[in-house]
CSV table of C-alpha atoms in Angstrom, one decimal:
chain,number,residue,atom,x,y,z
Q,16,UNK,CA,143.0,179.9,37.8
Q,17,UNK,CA,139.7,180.7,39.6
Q,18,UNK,CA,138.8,183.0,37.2
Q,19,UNK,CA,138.9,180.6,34.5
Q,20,UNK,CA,137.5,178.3,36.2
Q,21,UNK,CA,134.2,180.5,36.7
Q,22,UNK,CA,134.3,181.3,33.0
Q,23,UNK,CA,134.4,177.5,32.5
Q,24,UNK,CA,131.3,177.2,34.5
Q,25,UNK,CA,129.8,180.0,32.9
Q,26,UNK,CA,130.2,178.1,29.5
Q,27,UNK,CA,128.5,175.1,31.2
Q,28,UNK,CA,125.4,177.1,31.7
Q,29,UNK,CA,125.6,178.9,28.1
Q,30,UNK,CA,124.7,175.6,26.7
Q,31,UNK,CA,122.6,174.1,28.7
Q,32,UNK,CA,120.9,177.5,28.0
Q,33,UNK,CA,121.1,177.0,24.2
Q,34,UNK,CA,119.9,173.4,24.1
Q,35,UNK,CA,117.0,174.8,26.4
Q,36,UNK,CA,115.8,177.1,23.8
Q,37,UNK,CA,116.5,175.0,21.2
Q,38,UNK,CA,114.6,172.3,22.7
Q,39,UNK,CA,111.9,175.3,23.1
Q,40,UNK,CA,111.6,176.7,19.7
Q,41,UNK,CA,111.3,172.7,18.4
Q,42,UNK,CA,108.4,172.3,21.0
Q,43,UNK,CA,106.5,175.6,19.4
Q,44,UNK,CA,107.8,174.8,15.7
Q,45,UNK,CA,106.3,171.1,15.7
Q,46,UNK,CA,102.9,172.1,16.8
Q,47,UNK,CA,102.9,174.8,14.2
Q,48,UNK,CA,103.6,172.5,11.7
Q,49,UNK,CA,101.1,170.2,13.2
Q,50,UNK,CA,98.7,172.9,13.2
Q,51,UNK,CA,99.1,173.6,9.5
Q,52,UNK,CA,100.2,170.0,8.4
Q,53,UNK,CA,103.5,171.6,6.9
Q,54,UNK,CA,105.2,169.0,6.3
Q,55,UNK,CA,108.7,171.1,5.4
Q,56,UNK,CA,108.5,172.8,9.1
Q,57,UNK,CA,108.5,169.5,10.7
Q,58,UNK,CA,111.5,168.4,8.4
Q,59,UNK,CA,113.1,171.3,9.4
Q,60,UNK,CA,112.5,170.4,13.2
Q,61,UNK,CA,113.5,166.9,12.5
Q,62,UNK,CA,116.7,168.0,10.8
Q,63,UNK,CA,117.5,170.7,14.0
Q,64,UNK,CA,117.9,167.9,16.7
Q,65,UNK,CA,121.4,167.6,15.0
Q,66,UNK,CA,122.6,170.9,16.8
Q,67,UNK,CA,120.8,169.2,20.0
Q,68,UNK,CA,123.2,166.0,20.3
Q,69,UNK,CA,126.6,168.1,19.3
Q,70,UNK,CA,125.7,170.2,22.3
Q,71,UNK,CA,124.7,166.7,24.8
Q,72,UNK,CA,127.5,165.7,24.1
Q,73,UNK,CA,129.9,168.6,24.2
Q,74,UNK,CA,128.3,168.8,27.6
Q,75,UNK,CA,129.3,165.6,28.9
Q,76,UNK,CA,132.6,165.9,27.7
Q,77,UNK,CA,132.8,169.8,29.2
Q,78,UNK,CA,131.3,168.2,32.3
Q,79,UNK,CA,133.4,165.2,32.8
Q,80,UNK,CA,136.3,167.5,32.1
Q,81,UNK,CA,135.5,170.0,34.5
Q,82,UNK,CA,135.0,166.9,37.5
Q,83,UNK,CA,138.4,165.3,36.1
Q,84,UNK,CA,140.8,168.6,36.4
Q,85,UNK,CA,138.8,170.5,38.4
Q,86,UNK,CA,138.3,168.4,41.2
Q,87,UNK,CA,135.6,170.4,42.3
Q,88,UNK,CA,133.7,170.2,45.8
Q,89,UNK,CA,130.4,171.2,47.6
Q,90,UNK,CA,128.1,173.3,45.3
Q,91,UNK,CA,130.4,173.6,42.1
Q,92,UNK,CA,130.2,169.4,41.9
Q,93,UNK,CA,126.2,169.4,42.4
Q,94,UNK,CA,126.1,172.2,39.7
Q,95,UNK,CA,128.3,170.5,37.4
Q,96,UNK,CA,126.4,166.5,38.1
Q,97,UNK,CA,123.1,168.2,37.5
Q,98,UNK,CA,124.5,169.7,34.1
Q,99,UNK,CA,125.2,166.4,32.9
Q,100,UNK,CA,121.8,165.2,34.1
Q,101,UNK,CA,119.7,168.4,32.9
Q,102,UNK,CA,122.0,167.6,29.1
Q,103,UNK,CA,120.4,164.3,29.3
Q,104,UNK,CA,116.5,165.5,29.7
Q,105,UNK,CA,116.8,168.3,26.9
Q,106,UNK,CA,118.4,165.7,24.4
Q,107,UNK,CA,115.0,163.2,25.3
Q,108,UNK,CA,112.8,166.8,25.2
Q,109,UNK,CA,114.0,167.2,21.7
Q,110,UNK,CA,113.8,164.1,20.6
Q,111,UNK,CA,110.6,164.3,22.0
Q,112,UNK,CA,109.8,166.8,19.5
Q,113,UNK,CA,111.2,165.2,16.4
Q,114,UNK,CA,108.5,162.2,17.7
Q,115,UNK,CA,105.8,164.9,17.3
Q,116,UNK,CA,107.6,166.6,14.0
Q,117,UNK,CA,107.7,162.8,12.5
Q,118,UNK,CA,103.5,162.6,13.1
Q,119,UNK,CA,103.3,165.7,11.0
Q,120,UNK,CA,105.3,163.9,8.3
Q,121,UNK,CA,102.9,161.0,8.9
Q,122,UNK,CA,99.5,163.3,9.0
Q,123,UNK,CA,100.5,165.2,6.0
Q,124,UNK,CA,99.2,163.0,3.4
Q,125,UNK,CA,95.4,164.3,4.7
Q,126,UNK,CA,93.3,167.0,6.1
Q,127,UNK,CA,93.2,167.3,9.9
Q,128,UNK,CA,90.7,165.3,11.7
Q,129,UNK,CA,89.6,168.9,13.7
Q,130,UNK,CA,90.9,172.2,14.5
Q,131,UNK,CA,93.2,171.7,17.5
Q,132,UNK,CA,92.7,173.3,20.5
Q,133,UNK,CA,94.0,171.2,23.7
Q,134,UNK,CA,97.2,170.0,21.5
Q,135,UNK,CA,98.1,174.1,21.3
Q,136,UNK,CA,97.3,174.3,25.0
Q,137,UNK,CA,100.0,171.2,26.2
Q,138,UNK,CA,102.5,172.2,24.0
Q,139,UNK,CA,102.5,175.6,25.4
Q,140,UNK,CA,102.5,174.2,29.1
Q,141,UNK,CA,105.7,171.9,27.6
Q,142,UNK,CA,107.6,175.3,26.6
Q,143,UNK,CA,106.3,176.8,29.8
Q,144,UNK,CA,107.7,174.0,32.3
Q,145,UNK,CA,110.8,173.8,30.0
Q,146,UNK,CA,111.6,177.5,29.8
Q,147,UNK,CA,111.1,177.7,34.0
Q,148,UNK,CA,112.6,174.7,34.9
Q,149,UNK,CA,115.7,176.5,33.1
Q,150,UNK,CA,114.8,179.7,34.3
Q,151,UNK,CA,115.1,178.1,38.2
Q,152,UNK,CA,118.4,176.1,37.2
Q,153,UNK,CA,120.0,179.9,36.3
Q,154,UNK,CA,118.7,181.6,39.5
Q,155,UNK,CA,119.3,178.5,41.7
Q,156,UNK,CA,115.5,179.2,43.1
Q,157,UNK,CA,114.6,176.1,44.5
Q,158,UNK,CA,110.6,177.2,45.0
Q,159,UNK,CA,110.3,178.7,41.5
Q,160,UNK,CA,111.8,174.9,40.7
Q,161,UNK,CA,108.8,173.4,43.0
Q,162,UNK,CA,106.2,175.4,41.4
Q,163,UNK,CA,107.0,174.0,37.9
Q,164,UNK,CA,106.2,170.6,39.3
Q,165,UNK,CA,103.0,171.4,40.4
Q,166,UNK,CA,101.9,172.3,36.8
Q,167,UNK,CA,102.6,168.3,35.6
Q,168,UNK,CA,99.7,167.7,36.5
Q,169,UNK,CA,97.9,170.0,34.2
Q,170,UNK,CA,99.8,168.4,31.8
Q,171,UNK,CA,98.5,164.8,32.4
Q,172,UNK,CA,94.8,166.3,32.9
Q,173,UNK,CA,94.9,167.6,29.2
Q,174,UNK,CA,96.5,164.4,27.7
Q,175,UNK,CA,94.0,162.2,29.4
Q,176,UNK,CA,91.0,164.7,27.8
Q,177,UNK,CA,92.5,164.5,24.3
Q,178,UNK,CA,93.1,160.8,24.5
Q,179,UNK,CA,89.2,160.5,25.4
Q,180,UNK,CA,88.1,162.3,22.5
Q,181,UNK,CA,89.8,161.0,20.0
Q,182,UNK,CA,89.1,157.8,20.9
Q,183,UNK,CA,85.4,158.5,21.5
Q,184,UNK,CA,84.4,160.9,19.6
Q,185,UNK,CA,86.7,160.2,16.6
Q,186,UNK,CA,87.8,156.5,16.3
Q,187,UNK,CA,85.0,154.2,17.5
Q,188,UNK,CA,82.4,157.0,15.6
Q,189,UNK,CA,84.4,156.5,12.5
Q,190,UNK,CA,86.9,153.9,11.7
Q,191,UNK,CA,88.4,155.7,8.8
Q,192,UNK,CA,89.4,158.4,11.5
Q,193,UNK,CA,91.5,155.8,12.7
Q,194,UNK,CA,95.2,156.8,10.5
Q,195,UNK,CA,94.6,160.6,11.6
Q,196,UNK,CA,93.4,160.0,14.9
Q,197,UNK,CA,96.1,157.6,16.3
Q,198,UNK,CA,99.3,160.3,15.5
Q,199,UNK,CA,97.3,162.7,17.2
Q,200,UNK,CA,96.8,160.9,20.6
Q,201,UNK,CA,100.3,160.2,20.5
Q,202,UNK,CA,101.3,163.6,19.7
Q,203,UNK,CA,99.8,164.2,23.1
Q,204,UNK,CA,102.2,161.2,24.7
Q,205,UNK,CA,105.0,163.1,23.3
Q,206,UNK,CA,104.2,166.2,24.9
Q,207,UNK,CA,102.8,165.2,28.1
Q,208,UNK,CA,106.7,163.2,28.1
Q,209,UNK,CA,108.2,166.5,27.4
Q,210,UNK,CA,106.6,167.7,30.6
Q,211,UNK,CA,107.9,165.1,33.2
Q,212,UNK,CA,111.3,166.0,31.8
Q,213,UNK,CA,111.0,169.3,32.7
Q,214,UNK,CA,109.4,168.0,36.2
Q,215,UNK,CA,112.8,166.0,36.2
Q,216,UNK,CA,114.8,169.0,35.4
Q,217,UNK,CA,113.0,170.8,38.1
Q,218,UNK,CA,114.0,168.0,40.5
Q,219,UNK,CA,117.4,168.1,39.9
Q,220,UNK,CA,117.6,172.0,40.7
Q,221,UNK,CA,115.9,171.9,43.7
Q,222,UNK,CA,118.4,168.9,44.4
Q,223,UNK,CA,121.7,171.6,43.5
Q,224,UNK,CA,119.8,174.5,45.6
Q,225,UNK,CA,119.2,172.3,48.6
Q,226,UNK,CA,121.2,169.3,48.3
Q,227,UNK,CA,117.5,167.3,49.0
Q,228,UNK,CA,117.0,164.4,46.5
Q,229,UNK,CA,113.0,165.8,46.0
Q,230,UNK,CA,112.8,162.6,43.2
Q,231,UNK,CA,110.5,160.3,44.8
Q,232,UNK,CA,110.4,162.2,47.8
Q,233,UNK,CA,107.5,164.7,47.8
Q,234,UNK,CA,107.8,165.6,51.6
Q,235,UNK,CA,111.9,167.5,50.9
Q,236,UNK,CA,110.2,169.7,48.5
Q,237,UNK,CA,109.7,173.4,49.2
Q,238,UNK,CA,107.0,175.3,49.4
Q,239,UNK,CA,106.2,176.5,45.6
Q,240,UNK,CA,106.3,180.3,45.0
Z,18,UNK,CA,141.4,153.6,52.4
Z,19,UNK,CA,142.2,152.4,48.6
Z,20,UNK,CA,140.7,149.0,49.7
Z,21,UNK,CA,137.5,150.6,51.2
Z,22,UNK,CA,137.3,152.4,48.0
Z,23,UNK,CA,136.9,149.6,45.9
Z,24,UNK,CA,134.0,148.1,48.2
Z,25,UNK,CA,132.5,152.0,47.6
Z,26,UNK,CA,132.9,150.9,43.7
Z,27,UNK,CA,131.8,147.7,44.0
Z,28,UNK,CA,128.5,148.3,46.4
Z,29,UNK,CA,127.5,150.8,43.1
Z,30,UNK,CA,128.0,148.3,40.6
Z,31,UNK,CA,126.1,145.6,42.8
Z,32,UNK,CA,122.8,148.8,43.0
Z,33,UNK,CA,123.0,148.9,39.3
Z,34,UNK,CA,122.7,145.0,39.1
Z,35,UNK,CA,119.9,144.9,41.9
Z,36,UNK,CA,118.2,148.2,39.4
Z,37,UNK,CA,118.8,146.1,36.2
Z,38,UNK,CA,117.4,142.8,37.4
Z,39,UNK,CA,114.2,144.2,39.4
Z,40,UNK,CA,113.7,146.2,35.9
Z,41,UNK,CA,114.2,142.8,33.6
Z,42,UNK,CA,111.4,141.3,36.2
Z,43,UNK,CA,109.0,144.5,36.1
Z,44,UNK,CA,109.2,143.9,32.1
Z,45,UNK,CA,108.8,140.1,31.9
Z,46,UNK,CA,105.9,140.7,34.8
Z,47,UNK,CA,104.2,143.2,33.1
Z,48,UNK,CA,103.6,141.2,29.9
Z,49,UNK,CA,102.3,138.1,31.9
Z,50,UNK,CA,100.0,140.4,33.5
Z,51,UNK,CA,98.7,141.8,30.6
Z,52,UNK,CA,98.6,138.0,28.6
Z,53,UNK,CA,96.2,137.0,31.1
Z,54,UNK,CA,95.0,140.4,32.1
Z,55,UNK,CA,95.8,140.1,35.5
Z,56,UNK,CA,95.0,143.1,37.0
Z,57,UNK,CA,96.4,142.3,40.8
Z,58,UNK,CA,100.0,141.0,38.8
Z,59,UNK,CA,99.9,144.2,37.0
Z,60,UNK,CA,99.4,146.0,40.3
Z,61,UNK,CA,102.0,144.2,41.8
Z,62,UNK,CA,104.7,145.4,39.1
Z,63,UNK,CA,103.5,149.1,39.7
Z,64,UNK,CA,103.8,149.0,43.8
Z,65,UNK,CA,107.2,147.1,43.1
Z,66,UNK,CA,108.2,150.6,41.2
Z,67,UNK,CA,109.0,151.7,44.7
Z,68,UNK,CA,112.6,149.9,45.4
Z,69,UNK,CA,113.8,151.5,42.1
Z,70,UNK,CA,112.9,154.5,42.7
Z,71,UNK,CA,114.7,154.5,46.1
Z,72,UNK,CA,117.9,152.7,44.5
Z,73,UNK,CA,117.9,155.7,42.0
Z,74,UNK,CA,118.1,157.7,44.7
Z,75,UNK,CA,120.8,155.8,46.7
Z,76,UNK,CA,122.9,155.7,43.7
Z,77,UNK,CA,122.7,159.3,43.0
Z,78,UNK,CA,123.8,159.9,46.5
Z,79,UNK,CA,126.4,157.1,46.4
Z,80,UNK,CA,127.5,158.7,43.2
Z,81,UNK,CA,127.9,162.5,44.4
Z,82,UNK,CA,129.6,161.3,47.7
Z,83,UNK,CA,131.9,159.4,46.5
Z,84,UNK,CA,132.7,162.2,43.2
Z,85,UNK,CA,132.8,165.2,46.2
Z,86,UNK,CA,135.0,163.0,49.3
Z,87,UNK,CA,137.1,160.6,46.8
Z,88,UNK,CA,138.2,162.8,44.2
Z,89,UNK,CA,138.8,159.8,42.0
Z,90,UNK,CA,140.7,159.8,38.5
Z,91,UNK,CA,140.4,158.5,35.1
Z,92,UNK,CA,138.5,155.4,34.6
Z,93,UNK,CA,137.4,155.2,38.2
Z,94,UNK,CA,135.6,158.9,37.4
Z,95,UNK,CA,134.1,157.5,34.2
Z,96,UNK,CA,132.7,154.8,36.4
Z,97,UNK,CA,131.1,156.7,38.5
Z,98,UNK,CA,129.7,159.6,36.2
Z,99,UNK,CA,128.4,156.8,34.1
Z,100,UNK,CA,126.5,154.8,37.0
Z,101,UNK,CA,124.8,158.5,37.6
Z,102,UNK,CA,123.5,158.1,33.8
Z,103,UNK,CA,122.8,154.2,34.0
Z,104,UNK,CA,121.1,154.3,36.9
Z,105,UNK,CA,118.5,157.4,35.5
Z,106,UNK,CA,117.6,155.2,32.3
Z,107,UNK,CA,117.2,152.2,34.7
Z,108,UNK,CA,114.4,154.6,36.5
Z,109,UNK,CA,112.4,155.6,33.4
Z,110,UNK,CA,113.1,152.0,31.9
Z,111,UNK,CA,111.3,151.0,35.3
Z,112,UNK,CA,108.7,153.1,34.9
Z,113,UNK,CA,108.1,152.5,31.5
Z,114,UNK,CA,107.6,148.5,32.7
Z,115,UNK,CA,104.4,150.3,35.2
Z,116,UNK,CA,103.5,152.0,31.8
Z,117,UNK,CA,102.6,148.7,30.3
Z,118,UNK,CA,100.9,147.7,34.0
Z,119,UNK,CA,98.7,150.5,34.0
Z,120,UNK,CA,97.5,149.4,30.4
Z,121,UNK,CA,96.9,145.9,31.7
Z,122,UNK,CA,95.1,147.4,35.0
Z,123,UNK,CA,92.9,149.9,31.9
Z,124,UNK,CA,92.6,147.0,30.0
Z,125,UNK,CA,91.4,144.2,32.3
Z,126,UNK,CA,87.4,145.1,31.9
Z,127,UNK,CA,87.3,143.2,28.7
Z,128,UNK,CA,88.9,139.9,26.8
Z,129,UNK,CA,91.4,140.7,24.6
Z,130,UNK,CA,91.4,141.4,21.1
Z,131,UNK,CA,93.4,138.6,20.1
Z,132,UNK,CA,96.7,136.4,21.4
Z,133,UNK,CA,99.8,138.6,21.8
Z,134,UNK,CA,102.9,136.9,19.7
Z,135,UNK,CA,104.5,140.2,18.8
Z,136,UNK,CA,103.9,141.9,22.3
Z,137,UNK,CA,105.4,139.0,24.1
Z,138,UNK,CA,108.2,138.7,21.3
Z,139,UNK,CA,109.2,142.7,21.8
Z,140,UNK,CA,109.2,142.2,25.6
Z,141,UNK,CA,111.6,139.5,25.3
Z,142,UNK,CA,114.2,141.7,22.8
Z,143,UNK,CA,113.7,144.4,25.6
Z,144,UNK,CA,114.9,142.2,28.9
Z,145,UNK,CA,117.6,140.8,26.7
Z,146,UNK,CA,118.5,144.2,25.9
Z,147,UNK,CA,118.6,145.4,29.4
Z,148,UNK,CA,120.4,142.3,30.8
Z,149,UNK,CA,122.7,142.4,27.9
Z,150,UNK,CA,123.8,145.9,28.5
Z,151,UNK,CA,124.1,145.7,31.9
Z,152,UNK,CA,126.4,142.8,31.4
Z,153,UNK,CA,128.2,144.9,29.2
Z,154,UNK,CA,128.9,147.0,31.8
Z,155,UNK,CA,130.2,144.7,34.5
Z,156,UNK,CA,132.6,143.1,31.7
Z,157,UNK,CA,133.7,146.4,30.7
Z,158,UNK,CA,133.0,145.2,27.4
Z,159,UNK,CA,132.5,147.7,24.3
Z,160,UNK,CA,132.1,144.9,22.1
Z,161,UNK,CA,129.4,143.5,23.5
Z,162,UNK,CA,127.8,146.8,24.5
Z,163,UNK,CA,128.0,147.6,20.4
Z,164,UNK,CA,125.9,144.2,19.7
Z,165,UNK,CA,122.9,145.4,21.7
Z,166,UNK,CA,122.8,148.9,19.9
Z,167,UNK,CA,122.4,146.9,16.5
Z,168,UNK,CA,119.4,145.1,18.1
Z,169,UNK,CA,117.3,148.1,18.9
Z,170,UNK,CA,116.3,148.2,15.3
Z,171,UNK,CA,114.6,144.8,15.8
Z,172,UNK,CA,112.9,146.6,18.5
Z,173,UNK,CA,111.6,149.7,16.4
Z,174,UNK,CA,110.4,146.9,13.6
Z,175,UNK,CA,108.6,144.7,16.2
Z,176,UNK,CA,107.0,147.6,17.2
Z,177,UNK,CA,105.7,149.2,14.0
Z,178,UNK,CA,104.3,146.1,12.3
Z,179,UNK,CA,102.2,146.1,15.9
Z,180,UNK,CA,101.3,149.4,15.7
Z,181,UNK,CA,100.0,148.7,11.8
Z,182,UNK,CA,98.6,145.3,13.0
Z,183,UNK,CA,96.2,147.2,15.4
Z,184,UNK,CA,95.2,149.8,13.5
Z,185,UNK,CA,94.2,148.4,10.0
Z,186,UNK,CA,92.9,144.8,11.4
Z,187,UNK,CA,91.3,145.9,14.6
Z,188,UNK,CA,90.6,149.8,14.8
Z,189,UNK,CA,90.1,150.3,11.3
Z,190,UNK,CA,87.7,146.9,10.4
Z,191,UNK,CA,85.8,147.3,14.2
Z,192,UNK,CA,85.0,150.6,15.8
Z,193,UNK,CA,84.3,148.6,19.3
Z,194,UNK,CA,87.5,147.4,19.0
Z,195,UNK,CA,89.3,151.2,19.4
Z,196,UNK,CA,89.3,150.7,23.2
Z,197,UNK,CA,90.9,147.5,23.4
Z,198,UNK,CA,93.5,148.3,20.5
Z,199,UNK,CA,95.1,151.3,21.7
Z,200,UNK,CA,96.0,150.2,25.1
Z,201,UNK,CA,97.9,147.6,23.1
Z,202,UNK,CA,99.2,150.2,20.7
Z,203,UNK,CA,100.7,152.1,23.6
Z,204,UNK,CA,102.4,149.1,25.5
Z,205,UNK,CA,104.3,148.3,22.5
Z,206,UNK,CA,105.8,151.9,22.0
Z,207,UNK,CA,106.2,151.3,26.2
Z,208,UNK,CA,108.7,148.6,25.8
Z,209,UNK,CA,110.3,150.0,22.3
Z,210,UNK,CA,111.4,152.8,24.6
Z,211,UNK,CA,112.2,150.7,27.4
Z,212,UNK,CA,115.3,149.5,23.8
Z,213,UNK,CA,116.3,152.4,23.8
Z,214,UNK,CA,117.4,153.4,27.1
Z,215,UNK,CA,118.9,149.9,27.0
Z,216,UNK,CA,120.6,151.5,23.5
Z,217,UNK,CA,121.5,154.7,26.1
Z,218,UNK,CA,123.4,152.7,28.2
Z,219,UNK,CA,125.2,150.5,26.3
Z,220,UNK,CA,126.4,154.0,24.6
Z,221,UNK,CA,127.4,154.8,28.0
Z,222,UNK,CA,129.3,151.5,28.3
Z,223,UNK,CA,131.2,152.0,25.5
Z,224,UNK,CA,131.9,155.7,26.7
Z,225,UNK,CA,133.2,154.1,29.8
Z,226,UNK,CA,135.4,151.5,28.4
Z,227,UNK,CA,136.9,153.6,25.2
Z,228,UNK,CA,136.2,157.2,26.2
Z,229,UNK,CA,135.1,157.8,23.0
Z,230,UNK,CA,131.7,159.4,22.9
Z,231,UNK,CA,129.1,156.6,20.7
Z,232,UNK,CA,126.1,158.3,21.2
Z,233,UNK,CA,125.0,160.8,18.1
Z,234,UNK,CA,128.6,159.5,16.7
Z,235,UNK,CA,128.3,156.0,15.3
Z,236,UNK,CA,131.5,156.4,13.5
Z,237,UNK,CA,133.3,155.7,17.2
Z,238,UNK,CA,131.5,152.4,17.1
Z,239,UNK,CA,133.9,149.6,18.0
Z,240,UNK,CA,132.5,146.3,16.0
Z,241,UNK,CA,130.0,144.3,17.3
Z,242,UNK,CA,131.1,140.5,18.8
């Protein structure tokens, strides 16, 4: 019975795993689309959340399971709430994605407004806090778990600078920039979003490591390695 | 000790009331603020951010003691694992309301582009929304809960014909006007988010009540009343 139990848990963590690099590879795959305005990728990215919301919610049924017959305490319940909650992040991360993939569907129709550059940049900090926020929730490292918090801020600092030049160098400099401008500046929203779920995920780990609610509490988080 | 367990449930359910009302106020505050850009309203509605963020908390405690030292069953263990995920998209719902007060505080240097009808007229769909789903929840009604997921289309209509508003009879006609239209732009995909984590929970209720999973399935939709 224990055994099995541990191989149930095991499970748990195989797919939060496997929506985590799902939610990954949709993060990189929309951006190259955006990147080359192919519209077909972003389809495809649009069309691969579907895997995404079989695996939410064969989480939350795995997970409520697990609490109903298991009837498990101490640090097997934390690890089994915060799967539910981590499920719930990834499924907004990737959705999150299919908001950027749709822009790409929306852009398509016309060249890019400029080479991207700082787009690139936050989507790679988005699969950067997403992959170590995962990372931390499989080693239970609660500072690894701070330290991905610490990089949000980088994310808001490069949404803030691509939001200023579009709008300034781009919209109110010419007004038929306006339909190619706007999906960019909120392609930036949609990543910059992708980050504070991470953050979130990041929370909840250091909240299974430590049993410290860190959310809205800055002074119960650890020192970042 | 069964009696003091139902006080346990009942304190939760009244935190997710106390969450959902101060969230329906932070909405309807927010878009007074930003009809008469009042920047010290709006600044209001983001300090006010605090008690939610601190009821979050409280409920996620609440809702882990009471998993870990009651051991509860069935329903009463769908209860409880759903006021975990109610009370999360009560949070970002929350501080998606301070989304649409920072716009007003960004936005308050200048008159505004024009009267809001459609900004006013989303913000009402999304506190009905929130106070209909919440209600849901306390009747333990699926029915109900199914009638707010059919609204959030209204929601994602509002919100594009204000998005195309903006940008073809503002941005596009008036360069000057790029400053004062996106803030606008952005607070109406604010509160079309704030519809669909009213859409989340009401999915949640319907878990809750049927233990059928809703969400990504709408073939396990009961009707609507």
């Amino acid at each position: 019975m224990e055994r099995h139990f541990d191989q149930e848990l095991d499970d748990l963590k195989k797919d939060l795993l496997r929506m985590g690099s799902l939610v990954e590879t949709a993060i990189f795959e929309s951006v190259e689309a955006l990147k080359s305005l192919d519209a077909d990728r972003a389809q495809r990215v649009i069309d691969s959340d579907r895997e995404v919301d079989s695996l939410e919610n064969a989480i939350d049924e795995k997970t409520l399971d697990l609490l109903v017959l298991r009837q498990p305490v101490a640090s097997d319940m934390r690890f089994i709430a915060m799967a539910m909650k981590i499920a719930t992040d990834l499924e907004r991360m990737a959705d999150l994605a299919v908001d950027v993939a749709q822009r790409v569907v929306d852009l398509a129709v016309a060249p890019l407004l400029k080479p991207l550059i700082d787009i690139p940049q936050l989507a790679l900090v988005a699969q950067r806090m997403t992959r170590g926020a995962l990372d931390a929730f499989v080693a239970k490292d609660a500072e690894q778990a701070a330290a991905i918090i610490l990089r949000d801020q980088e994310a808001d600092l490069l949404r803030n600078a691509i939001q200023q030049e579009l709008m300034e160098d781009f919209m109110m400099k010419d007004p038929a920039s306006v339909p190619r401008a706007v999906p960019l500046l909120l392609v930036a929203r949609h990543l910059e979003r992708i980050c504070d779920h991470a953050t979130n995920i990041a929370e909840n780990v250091i909240y299974m490591v430590n049993a410290k609610v860190v959310k809205h509490r800055p002074e119960n988080l650890p020192p970042s390695s």
